[in-house]
XYZ file of C-alpha atoms in Angstrom:
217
model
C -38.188 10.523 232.802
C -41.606 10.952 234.435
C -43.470 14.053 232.856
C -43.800 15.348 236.963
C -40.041 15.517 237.625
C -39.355 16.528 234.536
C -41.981 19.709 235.283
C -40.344 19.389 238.473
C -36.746 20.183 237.387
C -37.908 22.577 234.632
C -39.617 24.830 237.263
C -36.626 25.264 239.346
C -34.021 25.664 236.248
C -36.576 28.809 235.531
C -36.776 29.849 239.417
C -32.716 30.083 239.375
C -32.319 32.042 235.983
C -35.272 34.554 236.975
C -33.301 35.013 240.568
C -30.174 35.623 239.172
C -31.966 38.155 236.611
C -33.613 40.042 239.681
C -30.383 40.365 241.297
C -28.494 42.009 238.039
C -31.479 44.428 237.802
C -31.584 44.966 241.752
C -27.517 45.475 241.077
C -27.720 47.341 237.795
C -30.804 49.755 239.768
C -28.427 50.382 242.584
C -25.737 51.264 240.617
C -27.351 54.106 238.460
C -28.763 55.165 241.892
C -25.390 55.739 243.154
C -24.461 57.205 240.199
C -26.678 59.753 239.832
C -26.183 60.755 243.545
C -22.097 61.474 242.822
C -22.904 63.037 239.658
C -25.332 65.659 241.866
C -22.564 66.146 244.811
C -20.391 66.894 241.621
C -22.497 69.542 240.626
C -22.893 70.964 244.185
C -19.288 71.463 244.255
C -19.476 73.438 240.793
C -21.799 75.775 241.923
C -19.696 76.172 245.449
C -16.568 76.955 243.586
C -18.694 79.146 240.562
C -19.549 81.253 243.633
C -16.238 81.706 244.735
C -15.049 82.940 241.354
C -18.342 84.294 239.576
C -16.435 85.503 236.424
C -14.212 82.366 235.943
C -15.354 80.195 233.232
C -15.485 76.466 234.267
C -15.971 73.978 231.884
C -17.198 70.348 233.036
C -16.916 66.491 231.909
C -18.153 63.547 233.970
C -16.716 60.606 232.665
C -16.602 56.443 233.829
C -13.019 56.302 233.956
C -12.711 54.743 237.619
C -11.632 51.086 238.564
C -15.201 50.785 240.448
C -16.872 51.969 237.150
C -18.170 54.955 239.073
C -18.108 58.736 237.593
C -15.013 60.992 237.574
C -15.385 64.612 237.606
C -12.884 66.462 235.085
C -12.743 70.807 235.836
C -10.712 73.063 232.939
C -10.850 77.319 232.813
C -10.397 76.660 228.765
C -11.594 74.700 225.631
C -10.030 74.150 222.224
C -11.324 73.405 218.727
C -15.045 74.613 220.946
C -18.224 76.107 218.834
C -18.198 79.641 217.006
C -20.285 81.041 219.004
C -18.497 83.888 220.783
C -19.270 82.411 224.203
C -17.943 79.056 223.651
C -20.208 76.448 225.300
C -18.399 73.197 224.788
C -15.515 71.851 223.744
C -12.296 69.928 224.282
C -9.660 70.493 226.485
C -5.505 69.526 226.680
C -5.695 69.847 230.684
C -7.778 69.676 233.716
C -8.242 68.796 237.496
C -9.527 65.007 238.303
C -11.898 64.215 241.291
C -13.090 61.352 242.761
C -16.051 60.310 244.838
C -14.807 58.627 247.869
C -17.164 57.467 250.971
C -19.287 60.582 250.573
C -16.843 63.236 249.894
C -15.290 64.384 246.933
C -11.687 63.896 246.166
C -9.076 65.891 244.481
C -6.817 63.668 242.463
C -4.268 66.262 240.644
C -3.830 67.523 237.219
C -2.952 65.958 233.614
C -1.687 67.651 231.023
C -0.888 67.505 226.814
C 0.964 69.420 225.224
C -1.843 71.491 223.450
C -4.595 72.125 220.995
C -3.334 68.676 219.488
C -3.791 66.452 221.945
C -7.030 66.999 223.923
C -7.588 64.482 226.656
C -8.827 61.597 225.569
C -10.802 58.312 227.370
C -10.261 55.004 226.434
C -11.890 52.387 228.649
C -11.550 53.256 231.743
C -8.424 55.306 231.190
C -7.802 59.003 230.976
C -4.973 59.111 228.387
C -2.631 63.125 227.744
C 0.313 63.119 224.829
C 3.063 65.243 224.156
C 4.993 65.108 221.059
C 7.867 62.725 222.733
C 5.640 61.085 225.782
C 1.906 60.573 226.974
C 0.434 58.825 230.063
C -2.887 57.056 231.004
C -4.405 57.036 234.252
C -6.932 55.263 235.395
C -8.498 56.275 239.170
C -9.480 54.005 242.491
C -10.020 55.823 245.593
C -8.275 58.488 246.432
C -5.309 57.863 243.962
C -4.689 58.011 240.152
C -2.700 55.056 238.501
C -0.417 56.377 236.155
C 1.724 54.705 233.090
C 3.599 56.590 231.638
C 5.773 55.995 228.146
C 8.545 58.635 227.106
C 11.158 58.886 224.205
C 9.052 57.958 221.092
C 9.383 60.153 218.393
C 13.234 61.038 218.750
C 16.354 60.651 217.103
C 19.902 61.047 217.506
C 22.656 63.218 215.032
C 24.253 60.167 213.556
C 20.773 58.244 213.025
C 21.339 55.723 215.417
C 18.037 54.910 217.819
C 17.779 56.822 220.978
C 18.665 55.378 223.701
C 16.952 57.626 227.022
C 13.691 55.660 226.729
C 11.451 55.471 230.014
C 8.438 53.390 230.973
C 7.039 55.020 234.322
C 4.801 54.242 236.457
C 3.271 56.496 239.693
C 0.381 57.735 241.806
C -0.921 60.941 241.265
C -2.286 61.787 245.028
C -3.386 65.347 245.305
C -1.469 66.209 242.957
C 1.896 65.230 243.850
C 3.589 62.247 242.546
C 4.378 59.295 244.945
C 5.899 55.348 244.255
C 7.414 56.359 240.773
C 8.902 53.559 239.049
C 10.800 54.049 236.219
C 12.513 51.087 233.860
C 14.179 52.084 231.039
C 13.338 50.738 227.635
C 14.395 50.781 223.676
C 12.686 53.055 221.559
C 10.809 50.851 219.447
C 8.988 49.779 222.683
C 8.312 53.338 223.825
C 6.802 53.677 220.409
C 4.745 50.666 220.922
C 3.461 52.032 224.456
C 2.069 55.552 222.662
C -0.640 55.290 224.735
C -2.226 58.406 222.910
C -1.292 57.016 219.382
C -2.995 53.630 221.239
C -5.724 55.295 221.879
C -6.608 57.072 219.049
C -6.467 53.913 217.207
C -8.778 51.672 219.133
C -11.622 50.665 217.808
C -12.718 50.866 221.618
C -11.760 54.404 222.394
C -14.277 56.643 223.459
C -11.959 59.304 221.940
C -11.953 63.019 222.716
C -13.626 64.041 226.027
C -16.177 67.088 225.709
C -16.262 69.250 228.328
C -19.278 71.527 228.741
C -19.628 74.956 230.387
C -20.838 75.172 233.589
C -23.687 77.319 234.490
């Protein structure tokens, strides 16, 4: 091959990679743009409803646990396992309310729920993921909606030792807080122990683990 194409060729294999890097920096710039803009319409919002109630504590995450990869707002009035002093400033939380960003305004998805100090809220992924002793659920949000699974009957037995046999798999939307398109199929319990999505969770090597939440001033 002639030393000129060759140069030739060489130049425009470099042109295409340093395009294709301007556009994931162009991308990447745009995206922590955006990001930073929900995160400060989330804190408007704080400081609308801290007005409103001026003695209520609130207590604040804001966590990447959307389908678009954009921030989620998580509210709660109370923390566990939080610092000694005797205001507590941060902590973890078993419950609290989930919005979304959506086309400029901000979007109340609903609650979620565990069943106490033992199971804070935990995010894995993209997921939000709540336990109980004998069920948990993980949600992940797009739009307007939350995309529930939820796994149910792990954890029980019957009097004469056999397995149990009212095992659920359900799925749902959480849409301002009420619960629409549930599906439920029923399932054995070994496989309702194998869906412990908070059991899952906790043992991922990819889990993000407990969500903080931090008080809101």
């Amino acid at each position: 091959m002639k030393r000129g194409l060759f140069s030739k060729k060489l130049f425009t294999i470099i042109l295409a990679f340093a395009v294709v890097i301007s556009s994931l920096v162009c991308v990447n710039s745009s995206n922590a743009a955006g990001n930073a803009r929900i995160k400060k319409a989330y804190k408007q919002y704080l400081k609308e409803l801290k007005a409103k109630k001026p003695k209520k504590d609130i207590y604040m995450a804001i966590v990447n646990t959307s389908k678009e990869g954009t921030p989620v707002l998580l509210v709660t009035d109370s923390i566990i396992n939080g610092d000694s002093k005797p205001k507590k400033e941060s902590g973890e939380s078993s419950h609290a309310d989930v919005y979304n960003y959506v086309k400029g305004k901000i979007v109340y998805i609903g609650k979620i729920s565990g069943t106490g100090s033992g199971y804070p809220i935990v995010k894995d992924g993209k997921y939000l993921v709540t336990g109980f002793h004998h069920s948990s659920d993980k949600m992940i949000v797009s739009g307007k909606k939350g995309y529930v699974e939820h796994a149910e009957g792990f954890g029980m037995g019957n009097d004469d030792g056999s397995e149990y046999d009212k095992c659920y798999k359900k799925t749902w939307e959480l849409v301002n807080n009420k619960i629409k398109n549930e599906k439920s199929e029923k399932i054995t319990q070994s496989e309702s122990e194998e869906l412990d999505y908070y059991m899952t969770a906790y043992d991922s090597s990819n889990s993000d683990r407990v969500v903080t939440f931090k008080k809101f001033k």
